[in-house]
């Protein structure tokens, strides 16, 4: 059987659409893990990236942090956290957040630094407070790049959240891990197809978010 036949067999089997191991349940678990990891990463990466980008300081340190974060193997960090902390969601969240923070942090910093200084200087000359300069002048212009960093992080999280299955949690990785163990390649291909499909849906969601939140003038100038 080829990959398409495996996929067809998996999705056409009604048993895969019901129960605790059904596609809706596993998909909901995977989305939950991904959203939680993205939220935590954004809470860390966005404020630091915005503030450092606004003041133009810490760029080298951010580059070092990003390089270190990208160099850490997610699966190795998962195993280490599992040994240290034990069962639960925390050992899964830590490597996912570590993976997602660098693109958010660095892209946000670069987005704010790339804003034309003329309107920023004009806003300061009018006596606008620094917080208003950041959120009313710089952020609207930087938003497309900021969203691209979030998009990159989200796709990386969706693709990597399959590691949750290695520590007996759920998600779409359950199909891949169980399928490999059982030599059930229909399940492996089905799980991989669902992860790929969810990554594509993530792209569409961020495209729609960009269309809704970024002003037409900024889109044209970009």
mmCIF file of N, CA, C and O in Angstrom, residues 41-132:
data_model
loop_
_atom_site.group_PDB
_atom_site.id
_atom_site.type_symbol
_atom_site.label_atom_id
_atom_site.label_comp_id
_atom_site.label_asym_id
_atom_site.label_seq_id
_atom_site.Cartn_x
_atom_site.Cartn_y
_atom_site.Cartn_z
ATOM 1 N N UNK A 41 4.608 31.369 25.379
ATOM 2 C CA UNK A 41 5.737 31.906 24.614
ATOM 3 C C UNK A 41 5.501 33.370 24.259
ATOM 4 O O UNK A 41 6.426 34.195 24.321
ATOM 5 N N UNK A 42 4.264 33.714 23.888
ATOM 6 C CA UNK A 42 3.943 35.098 23.544
ATOM 7 C C UNK A 42 4.038 36.005 24.767
ATOM 8 O O UNK A 42 4.498 37.154 24.665
ATOM 9 N N UNK A 43 3.622 35.503 25.934
ATOM 10 C CA UNK A 43 3.710 36.299 27.153
ATOM 11 C C UNK A 43 5.153 36.601 27.532
ATOM 12 O O UNK A 43 5.437 37.604 28.198
ATOM 13 N N UNK A 44 6.060 35.732 27.114
ATOM 14 C CA UNK A 44 7.487 35.974 27.370
ATOM 15 C C UNK A 44 8.109 36.803 26.250
ATOM 16 O O UNK A 44 8.780 37.813 26.492
ATOM 17 N N UNK A 45 7.906 36.368 25.016
ATOM 18 C CA UNK A 45 8.612 36.950 23.875
ATOM 19 C C UNK A 45 8.134 38.325 23.455
ATOM 20 O O UNK A 45 8.961 39.195 23.127
ATOM 21 N N UNK A 46 6.818 38.558 23.464
ATOM 22 C CA UNK A 46 6.301 39.840 22.974
ATOM 23 C C UNK A 46 6.720 41.029 23.848
ATOM 24 O O UNK A 46 7.245 42.022 23.318
ATOM 25 N N UNK A 47 6.503 40.990 25.158
ATOM 26 C CA UNK A 47 6.905 42.166 25.959
ATOM 27 C C UNK A 47 8.400 42.457 25.879
ATOM 28 O O UNK A 47 8.798 43.618 25.729
ATOM 29 N N UNK A 48 9.220 41.404 25.967
ATOM 30 C CA UNK A 48 10.667 41.618 25.916
ATOM 31 C C UNK A 48 11.076 42.157 24.549
ATOM 32 O O UNK A 48 11.881 43.099 24.441
ATOM 33 N N UNK A 49 10.529 41.589 23.482
ATOM 34 C CA UNK A 49 10.860 42.048 22.137
ATOM 35 C C UNK A 49 10.411 43.472 21.885
ATOM 36 O O UNK A 49 11.142 44.269 21.272
ATOM 37 N N UNK A 50 9.220 43.831 22.363
ATOM 38 C CA UNK A 50 8.708 45.186 22.160
ATOM 39 C C UNK A 50 9.541 46.216 22.913
ATOM 40 O O UNK A 50 9.912 47.259 22.351
ATOM 41 N N UNK A 51 9.841 45.945 24.180
ATOM 42 C CA UNK A 51 10.580 46.914 24.996
ATOM 43 C C UNK A 51 12.008 47.072 24.495
ATOM 44 O O UNK A 51 12.514 48.195 24.331
ATOM 45 N N UNK A 52 12.699 45.963 24.237
ATOM 46 C CA UNK A 52 14.081 46.049 23.761
ATOM 47 C C UNK A 52 14.144 46.676 22.372
ATOM 48 O O UNK A 52 15.070 47.439 22.064
ATOM 49 N N UNK A 53 13.160 46.374 21.533
ATOM 50 C CA UNK A 53 13.129 46.992 20.213
ATOM 51 C C UNK A 53 12.859 48.478 20.288
ATOM 52 O O UNK A 53 13.449 49.269 19.539
ATOM 53 N N UNK A 54 11.992 48.877 21.194
ATOM 54 C CA UNK A 54 11.662 50.296 21.346
ATOM 55 C C UNK A 54 12.878 51.111 21.795
ATOM 56 O O UNK A 54 13.139 52.205 21.267
ATOM 57 N N UNK A 55 13.622 50.584 22.739
ATOM 58 C CA UNK A 55 14.785 51.304 23.263
ATOM 59 C C UNK A 55 16.072 50.983 22.514
ATOM 60 O O UNK A 55 17.096 51.637 22.735
ATOM 61 N N UNK A 56 16.029 49.995 21.623
ATOM 62 C CA UNK A 56 17.193 49.671 20.809
ATOM 63 C C UNK A 56 18.353 49.090 21.583
ATOM 64 O O UNK A 56 19.511 49.262 21.195
ATOM 65 N N UNK A 57 18.040 48.389 22.662
ATOM 66 C CA UNK A 57 19.097 47.809 23.479
ATOM 67 C C UNK A 57 18.863 46.311 23.646
ATOM 68 O O UNK A 57 17.730 45.850 23.663
ATOM 69 N N UNK A 58 19.955 45.584 23.799
ATOM 70 C CA UNK A 58 19.847 44.156 24.072
ATOM 71 C C UNK A 58 19.773 43.289 22.836
ATOM 72 O O UNK A 58 19.470 42.094 22.940
ATOM 73 N N UNK A 59 20.028 43.850 21.660
ATOM 74 C CA UNK A 59 19.930 43.070 20.436
ATOM 75 C C UNK A 59 20.884 41.886 20.406
ATOM 76 O O UNK A 59 20.503 40.780 20.005
ATOM 77 N N UNK A 60 22.113 42.093 20.838
ATOM 78 C CA UNK A 60 23.091 40.999 20.846
ATOM 79 C C UNK A 60 22.694 39.906 21.832
ATOM 80 O O UNK A 60 22.852 38.708 21.547
ATOM 81 N N UNK A 61 22.189 40.327 22.986
ATOM 82 C CA UNK A 61 21.757 39.345 23.983
ATOM 83 C C UNK A 61 20.583 38.522 23.462
ATOM 84 O O UNK A 61 20.519 37.302 23.654
ATOM 85 N N UNK A 62 19.644 39.187 22.773
ATOM 86 C CA UNK A 62 18.505 38.470 22.211
ATOM 87 C C UNK A 62 18.950 37.473 21.152
ATOM 88 O O UNK A 62 18.431 36.359 21.078
ATOM 89 N N UNK A 63 19.905 37.877 20.322
ATOM 90 C CA UNK A 63 20.416 36.967 19.296
ATOM 91 C C UNK A 63 21.059 35.738 19.929
ATOM 92 O O UNK A 63 20.888 34.612 19.451
ATOM 93 N N UNK A 64 21.781 35.950 21.030
ATOM 94 C CA UNK A 64 22.411 34.837 21.742
ATOM 95 C C UNK A 64 21.365 33.904 22.345
ATOM 96 O O UNK A 64 21.467 32.676 22.235
ATOM 97 N N UNK A 65 20.343 34.499 22.962
ATOM 98 C CA UNK A 65 19.267 33.695 23.551
ATOM 99 C C UNK A 65 18.543 32.897 22.475
ATOM 100 O O UNK A 65 18.233 31.718 22.652
ATOM 101 N N UNK A 66 18.259 33.546 21.346
ATOM 102 C CA UNK A 66 17.558 32.872 20.258
ATOM 103 C C UNK A 66 18.374 31.712 19.710
ATOM 104 O O UNK A 66 17.844 30.628 19.446
ATOM 105 N N UNK A 67 19.678 31.936 19.543
ATOM 106 C CA UNK A 67 20.540 30.872 19.040
ATOM 107 C C UNK A 67 20.571 29.687 20.000
ATOM 108 O O UNK A 67 20.487 28.532 19.588
ATOM 109 N N UNK A 68 20.676 29.998 21.298
ATOM 110 C CA UNK A 68 20.692 28.937 22.304
ATOM 111 C C UNK A 68 19.369 28.175 22.324
ATOM 112 O O UNK A 68 19.346 26.941 22.415
ATOM 113 N N UNK A 69 18.249 28.907 22.225
ATOM 114 C CA UNK A 69 16.946 28.266 22.242
ATOM 115 C C UNK A 69 16.726 27.360 21.048
ATOM 116 O O UNK A 69 16.164 26.264 21.177
ATOM 117 N N UNK A 70 17.195 27.793 19.879
ATOM 118 C CA UNK A 70 17.032 26.983 18.680
ATOM 119 C C UNK A 70 17.944 25.769 18.685
ATOM 120 O O UNK A 70 17.655 24.755 18.040
ATOM 121 N N UNK A 71 19.066 25.875 19.393
ATOM 122 C CA UNK A 71 20.027 24.774 19.418
ATOM 123 C C UNK A 71 19.592 23.640 20.341
ATOM 124 O O UNK A 71 20.044 22.507 20.189
ATOM 125 N N UNK A 72 18.714 23.951 21.304
ATOM 126 C CA UNK A 72 18.291 22.920 22.248
ATOM 127 C C UNK A 72 17.366 21.915 21.556
ATOM 128 O O UNK A 72 16.370 22.317 20.943
ATOM 129 N N UNK A 73 17.651 20.624 21.640
ATOM 130 C CA UNK A 73 16.761 19.624 21.032
ATOM 131 C C UNK A 73 15.493 19.467 21.862
ATOM 132 O O UNK A 73 15.569 19.212 23.077
ATOM 133 N N UNK A 74 14.348 19.629 21.236
ATOM 134 C CA UNK A 74 13.076 19.586 21.967
ATOM 135 C C UNK A 74 12.853 18.237 22.644
ATOM 136 O O UNK A 74 12.419 18.172 23.801
ATOM 137 N N UNK A 75 13.160 17.154 21.920
ATOM 138 C CA UNK A 75 12.933 15.831 22.498
ATOM 139 C C UNK A 75 13.873 15.580 23.676
ATOM 140 O O UNK A 75 13.476 15.036 24.714
ATOM 141 N N UNK A 76 15.134 15.989 23.534
ATOM 142 C CA UNK A 76 16.078 15.830 24.633
ATOM 143 C C UNK A 76 15.657 16.618 25.855
ATOM 144 O O UNK A 76 15.763 16.139 26.999
ATOM 145 N N UNK A 77 15.170 17.847 25.640
ATOM 146 C CA UNK A 77 14.701 18.675 26.752
ATOM 147 C C UNK A 77 13.458 18.051 27.394
ATOM 148 O O UNK A 77 13.292 18.094 28.620
ATOM 149 N N UNK A 78 12.590 17.461 26.562
ATOM 150 C CA UNK A 78 11.405 16.780 27.082
ATOM 151 C C UNK A 78 11.810 15.649 28.016
ATOM 152 O O UNK A 78 11.262 15.504 29.120
ATOM 153 N N UNK A 79 12.748 14.820 27.589
ATOM 154 C CA UNK A 79 13.202 13.691 28.413
ATOM 155 C C UNK A 79 13.793 14.193 29.725
ATOM 156 O O UNK A 79 13.515 13.663 30.805
ATOM 157 N N UNK A 80 14.607 15.249 29.635
ATOM 158 C CA UNK A 80 15.224 15.815 30.833
ATOM 159 C C UNK A 80 14.165 16.341 31.802
ATOM 160 O O UNK A 80 14.228 16.086 33.018
ATOM 161 N N UNK A 81 13.170 17.076 31.285
ATOM 162 C CA UNK A 81 12.114 17.611 32.132
ATOM 163 C C UNK A 81 11.257 16.493 32.722
ATOM 164 O O UNK A 81 10.804 16.583 33.871
ATOM 165 N N UNK A 82 11.049 15.446 31.943
ATOM 166 C CA UNK A 82 10.257 14.311 32.425
ATOM 167 C C UNK A 82 10.961 13.624 33.590
ATOM 168 O O UNK A 82 10.337 13.262 34.593
ATOM 169 N N UNK A 83 12.279 13.447 33.470
ATOM 170 C CA UNK A 83 13.046 12.826 34.554
ATOM 171 C C UNK A 83 13.053 13.719 35.792
ATOM 172 O O UNK A 83 12.948 13.248 36.927
ATOM 173 N N UNK A 84 13.151 15.017 35.559
ATOM 174 C CA UNK A 84 13.249 15.967 36.663
ATOM 175 C C UNK A 84 11.899 16.211 37.334
ATOM 176 O O UNK A 84 11.783 16.194 38.569
ATOM 177 N N UNK A 85 10.847 16.416 36.535
ATOM 178 C CA UNK A 85 9.540 16.819 37.065
ATOM 179 C C UNK A 85 8.585 15.644 37.210
ATOM 180 O O UNK A 85 7.803 15.564 38.140
ATOM 181 N N UNK A 86 8.649 14.696 36.261
ATOM 182 C CA UNK A 86 7.729 13.570 36.276
ATOM 183 C C UNK A 86 6.596 13.755 35.279
ATOM 184 O O UNK A 86 6.653 14.596 34.385
ATOM 185 N N UNK A 87 5.555 12.952 35.425
ATOM 186 C CA UNK A 87 4.413 13.000 34.518
ATOM 187 C C UNK A 87 3.680 14.333 34.623
ATOM 188 O O UNK A 87 3.736 15.006 35.653
ATOM 189 N N UNK A 88 2.973 14.667 33.574
ATOM 190 C CA UNK A 88 2.169 15.880 33.568
ATOM 191 C C UNK A 88 2.407 16.704 32.322
ATOM 192 O O UNK A 88 3.213 16.346 31.454
ATOM 193 N N UNK A 89 1.719 17.819 32.262
ATOM 194 C CA UNK A 89 1.793 18.687 31.089
ATOM 195 C C UNK A 89 3.013 19.609 31.123
ATOM 196 O O UNK A 89 3.502 20.026 30.075
ATOM 197 N N UNK A 90 3.506 19.909 32.311
ATOM 198 C CA UNK A 90 4.628 20.857 32.434
ATOM 199 C C UNK A 90 5.865 20.389 31.661
ATOM 200 O O UNK A 90 6.486 21.188 30.952
ATOM 201 N N UNK A 91 6.273 19.110 31.759
ATOM 202 C CA UNK A 91 7.451 18.682 30.987
ATOM 203 C C UNK A 91 7.284 18.840 29.483
ATOM 204 O O UNK A 91 8.288 18.934 28.763
ATOM 205 N N UNK A 92 6.049 18.863 29.005
ATOM 206 C CA UNK A 92 5.792 19.065 27.572
ATOM 207 C C UNK A 92 5.799 20.552 27.237
ATOM 208 O O UNK A 92 6.338 20.976 26.206
ATOM 209 N N UNK A 93 5.215 21.370 28.114
ATOM 210 C CA UNK A 93 5.139 22.800 27.853
ATOM 211 C C UNK A 93 6.515 23.450 27.786
ATOM 212 O O UNK A 93 6.751 24.341 26.958
ATOM 213 N N UNK A 94 7.427 23.031 28.644
ATOM 214 C CA UNK A 94 8.739 23.686 28.711
ATOM 215 C C UNK A 94 9.479 23.618 27.371
ATOM 216 O O UNK A 94 9.904 24.654 26.853
ATOM 217 N N UNK A 95 9.671 22.431 26.753
ATOM 218 C CA UNK A 95 10.373 22.427 25.460
ATOM 219 C C UNK A 95 9.609 23.144 24.353
ATOM 220 O O UNK A 95 10.225 23.761 23.473
ATOM 221 N N UNK A 96 8.281 23.101 24.381
ATOM 222 C CA UNK A 96 7.505 23.800 23.353
ATOM 223 C C UNK A 96 7.663 25.312 23.485
ATOM 224 O O UNK A 96 7.806 26.023 22.486
ATOM 225 N N UNK A 97 7.649 25.804 24.718
ATOM 226 C CA UNK A 97 7.816 27.236 24.937
ATOM 227 C C UNK A 97 9.233 27.671 24.586
ATOM 228 O O UNK A 97 9.443 28.720 23.948
ATOM 229 N N UNK A 98 10.210 26.875 24.981
ATOM 230 C CA UNK A 98 11.604 27.184 24.644
ATOM 231 C C UNK A 98 11.791 27.232 23.128
ATOM 232 O O UNK A 98 12.535 28.065 22.606
ATOM 233 N N UNK A 99 11.109 26.350 22.419
ATOM 234 C CA UNK A 99 11.186 26.339 20.955
ATOM 235 C C UNK A 99 10.538 27.580 20.346
ATOM 236 O O UNK A 99 11.023 28.119 19.341
ATOM 237 N N UNK A 100 9.442 28.046 20.945
ATOM 238 C CA UNK A 100 8.638 29.111 20.339
ATOM 239 C C UNK A 100 9.074 30.519 20.705
ATOM 240 O O UNK A 100 8.799 31.460 19.955
ATOM 241 N N UNK A 101 9.743 30.689 21.825
ATOM 242 C CA UNK A 101 10.127 32.035 22.250
ATOM 243 C C UNK A 101 11.094 32.719 21.279
ATOM 244 O O UNK A 101 10.901 33.899 20.940
ATOM 245 N N UNK A 102 12.167 32.040 20.800
ATOM 246 C CA UNK A 102 13.140 32.739 19.939
ATOM 247 C C UNK A 102 12.554 33.432 18.714
ATOM 248 O O UNK A 102 12.849 34.607 18.483
ATOM 249 N N UNK A 103 11.703 32.757 17.891
ATOM 250 C CA UNK A 103 11.183 33.485 16.728
ATOM 251 C C UNK A 103 10.285 34.666 17.100
ATOM 252 O O UNK A 103 10.286 35.689 16.421
ATOM 253 N N UNK A 104 9.537 34.533 18.184
ATOM 254 C CA UNK A 104 8.695 35.652 18.628
ATOM 255 C C UNK A 104 9.563 36.800 19.110
ATOM 256 O O UNK A 104 9.366 37.961 18.734
ATOM 257 N N UNK A 105 10.528 36.480 19.941
ATOM 258 C CA UNK A 105 11.392 37.488 20.555
ATOM 259 C C UNK A 105 12.196 38.255 19.510
ATOM 260 O O UNK A 105 12.162 39.491 19.454
ATOM 261 N N UNK A 106 12.898 37.525 18.661
ATOM 262 C CA UNK A 106 13.789 38.171 17.686
ATOM 263 C C UNK A 106 12.991 38.930 16.628
ATOM 264 O O UNK A 106 13.344 40.059 16.267
ATOM 265 N N UNK A 107 11.918 38.328 16.135
ATOM 266 C CA UNK A 107 11.131 38.986 15.091
ATOM 267 C C UNK A 107 10.453 40.245 15.617
ATOM 268 O O UNK A 107 10.377 41.258 14.919
ATOM 269 N N UNK A 108 9.967 40.194 16.841
ATOM 270 C CA UNK A 108 9.342 41.380 17.438
ATOM 271 C C UNK A 108 10.359 42.495 17.609
ATOM 272 O O UNK A 108 10.086 43.665 17.303
ATOM 273 N N UNK A 109 11.535 42.151 18.083
ATOM 274 C CA UNK A 109 12.605 43.140 18.238
ATOM 275 C C UNK A 109 12.939 43.785 16.891
ATOM 276 O O UNK A 109 12.987 45.020 16.770
ATOM 277 N N UNK A 110 13.159 42.952 15.878
ATOM 278 C CA UNK A 110 13.516 43.477 14.559
ATOM 279 C C UNK A 110 12.377 44.274 13.947
ATOM 280 O O UNK A 110 12.611 45.257 13.236
ATOM 281 N N UNK A 111 11.138 43.873 14.221
ATOM 282 C CA UNK A 111 9.984 44.591 13.680
ATOM 283 C C UNK A 111 9.918 46.015 14.212
ATOM 284 O O UNK A 111 9.704 46.975 13.460
ATOM 285 N N UNK A 112 10.125 46.170 15.506
ATOM 286 C CA UNK A 112 10.074 47.511 16.107
ATOM 287 C C UNK A 112 11.275 48.347 15.661
ATOM 288 O O UNK A 112 11.152 49.546 15.376
ATOM 289 N N UNK A 113 12.437 47.725 15.571
ATOM 290 C CA UNK A 113 13.633 48.458 15.161
ATOM 291 C C UNK A 113 13.545 48.918 13.700
ATOM 292 O O UNK A 113 14.213 49.887 13.306
ATOM 293 N N UNK A 114 12.755 48.232 12.881
ATOM 294 C CA UNK A 114 12.676 48.575 11.460
ATOM 295 C C UNK A 114 11.684 49.698 11.159
ATOM 296 O O UNK A 114 11.561 50.129 10.012
ATOM 297 N N UNK A 115 10.967 50.158 12.178
ATOM 298 C CA UNK A 115 9.992 51.239 11.969
ATOM 299 C C UNK A 115 10.726 52.527 11.601
ATOM 300 O O UNK A 115 11.768 52.861 12.173
ATOM 301 N N UNK A 116 10.177 53.254 10.643
ATOM 302 C CA UNK A 116 10.748 54.542 10.211
ATOM 303 C C UNK A 116 10.871 55.476 11.421
ATOM 304 O O UNK A 116 9.882 55.742 12.112
ATOM 305 N N UNK A 117 12.066 55.985 11.713
ATOM 306 C CA UNK A 117 12.237 56.829 12.909
ATOM 307 C C UNK A 117 11.548 58.188 12.813
ATOM 308 O O UNK A 117 11.342 58.840 13.843
ATOM 309 N N UNK A 118 11.204 58.650 11.616
ATOM 310 C CA UNK A 118 10.618 59.993 11.480
ATOM 311 C C UNK A 118 9.324 60.154 12.275
ATOM 312 O O UNK A 118 9.200 61.111 13.070
ATOM 313 N N UNK A 119 8.310 59.282 12.099
ATOM 314 C CA UNK A 119 7.086 59.460 12.893
ATOM 315 C C UNK A 119 7.315 59.229 14.383
ATOM 316 O O UNK A 119 6.627 59.834 15.221
ATOM 317 N N UNK A 120 8.286 58.374 14.724
ATOM 318 C CA UNK A 120 8.601 58.142 16.134
ATOM 319 C C UNK A 120 9.160 59.409 16.761
ATOM 320 O O UNK A 120 8.750 59.828 17.852
ATOM 321 N N UNK A 121 10.095 60.054 16.063
ATOM 322 C CA UNK A 121 10.665 61.303 16.568
ATOM 323 C C UNK A 121 9.604 62.395 16.651
ATOM 324 O O UNK A 121 9.601 63.209 17.593
ATOM 325 N N UNK A 122 8.710 62.424 15.670
ATOM 326 C CA UNK A 122 7.642 63.424 15.684
ATOM 327 C C UNK A 122 6.718 63.219 16.882
ATOM 328 O O UNK A 122 6.301 64.192 17.528
ATOM 329 N N UNK A 123 6.403 61.965 17.182
ATOM 330 C CA UNK A 123 5.537 61.673 18.330
ATOM 331 C C UNK A 123 6.197 62.096 19.630
ATOM 332 O O UNK A 123 5.552 62.674 20.518
ATOM 333 N N UNK A 124 7.495 61.832 19.734
ATOM 334 C CA UNK A 124 8.217 62.256 20.939
ATOM 335 C C UNK A 124 8.274 63.776 21.019
ATOM 336 O O UNK A 124 8.186 64.363 22.102
ATOM 337 N N UNK A 125 8.457 64.424 19.874
ATOM 338 C CA UNK A 125 8.501 65.884 19.855
ATOM 339 C C UNK A 125 7.199 66.508 20.291
ATOM 340 O O UNK A 125 7.182 67.627 20.826
ATOM 341 N N UNK A 126 6.087 65.799 20.088
ATOM 342 C CA UNK A 126 4.778 66.280 20.527
ATOM 343 C C UNK A 126 4.537 66.002 22.007
ATOM 344 O O UNK A 126 3.476 66.353 22.539
ATOM 345 N N UNK A 127 5.511 65.360 22.661
ATOM 346 C CA UNK A 127 5.376 65.076 24.088
ATOM 347 C C UNK A 127 4.643 63.792 24.400
ATOM 348 O O UNK A 127 4.212 63.581 25.534
ATOM 349 N N UNK A 128 4.500 62.923 23.431
ATOM 350 C CA UNK A 128 3.813 61.660 23.654
ATOM 351 C C UNK A 128 4.656 60.765 24.567
ATOM 352 O O UNK A 128 5.854 60.609 24.345
ATOM 353 N N UNK A 129 4.071 60.151 25.595
ATOM 354 C CA UNK A 129 4.815 59.246 26.478
ATOM 355 C C UNK A 129 5.363 58.036 25.703
ATOM 356 O O UNK A 129 4.820 57.655 24.665
ATOM 357 N N UNK A 130 6.426 57.449 26.247
ATOM 358 C CA UNK A 130 7.092 56.347 25.558
ATOM 359 C C UNK A 130 6.153 55.173 25.314
ATOM 360 O O UNK A 130 6.214 54.523 24.263
ATOM 361 N N UNK A 131 5.276 54.891 26.272
ATOM 362 C CA UNK A 131 4.351 53.764 26.103
ATOM 363 C C UNK A 131 3.410 54.012 24.922
ATOM 364 O O UNK A 131 3.131 53.101 24.129
ATOM 365 N N UNK A 132 2.946 55.245 24.760
ATOM 366 C CA UNK A 132 2.064 55.574 23.641
ATOM 367 C C UNK A 132 2.831 55.572 22.325
ATOM 368 O O UNK A 132 2.288 55.168 21.294
#
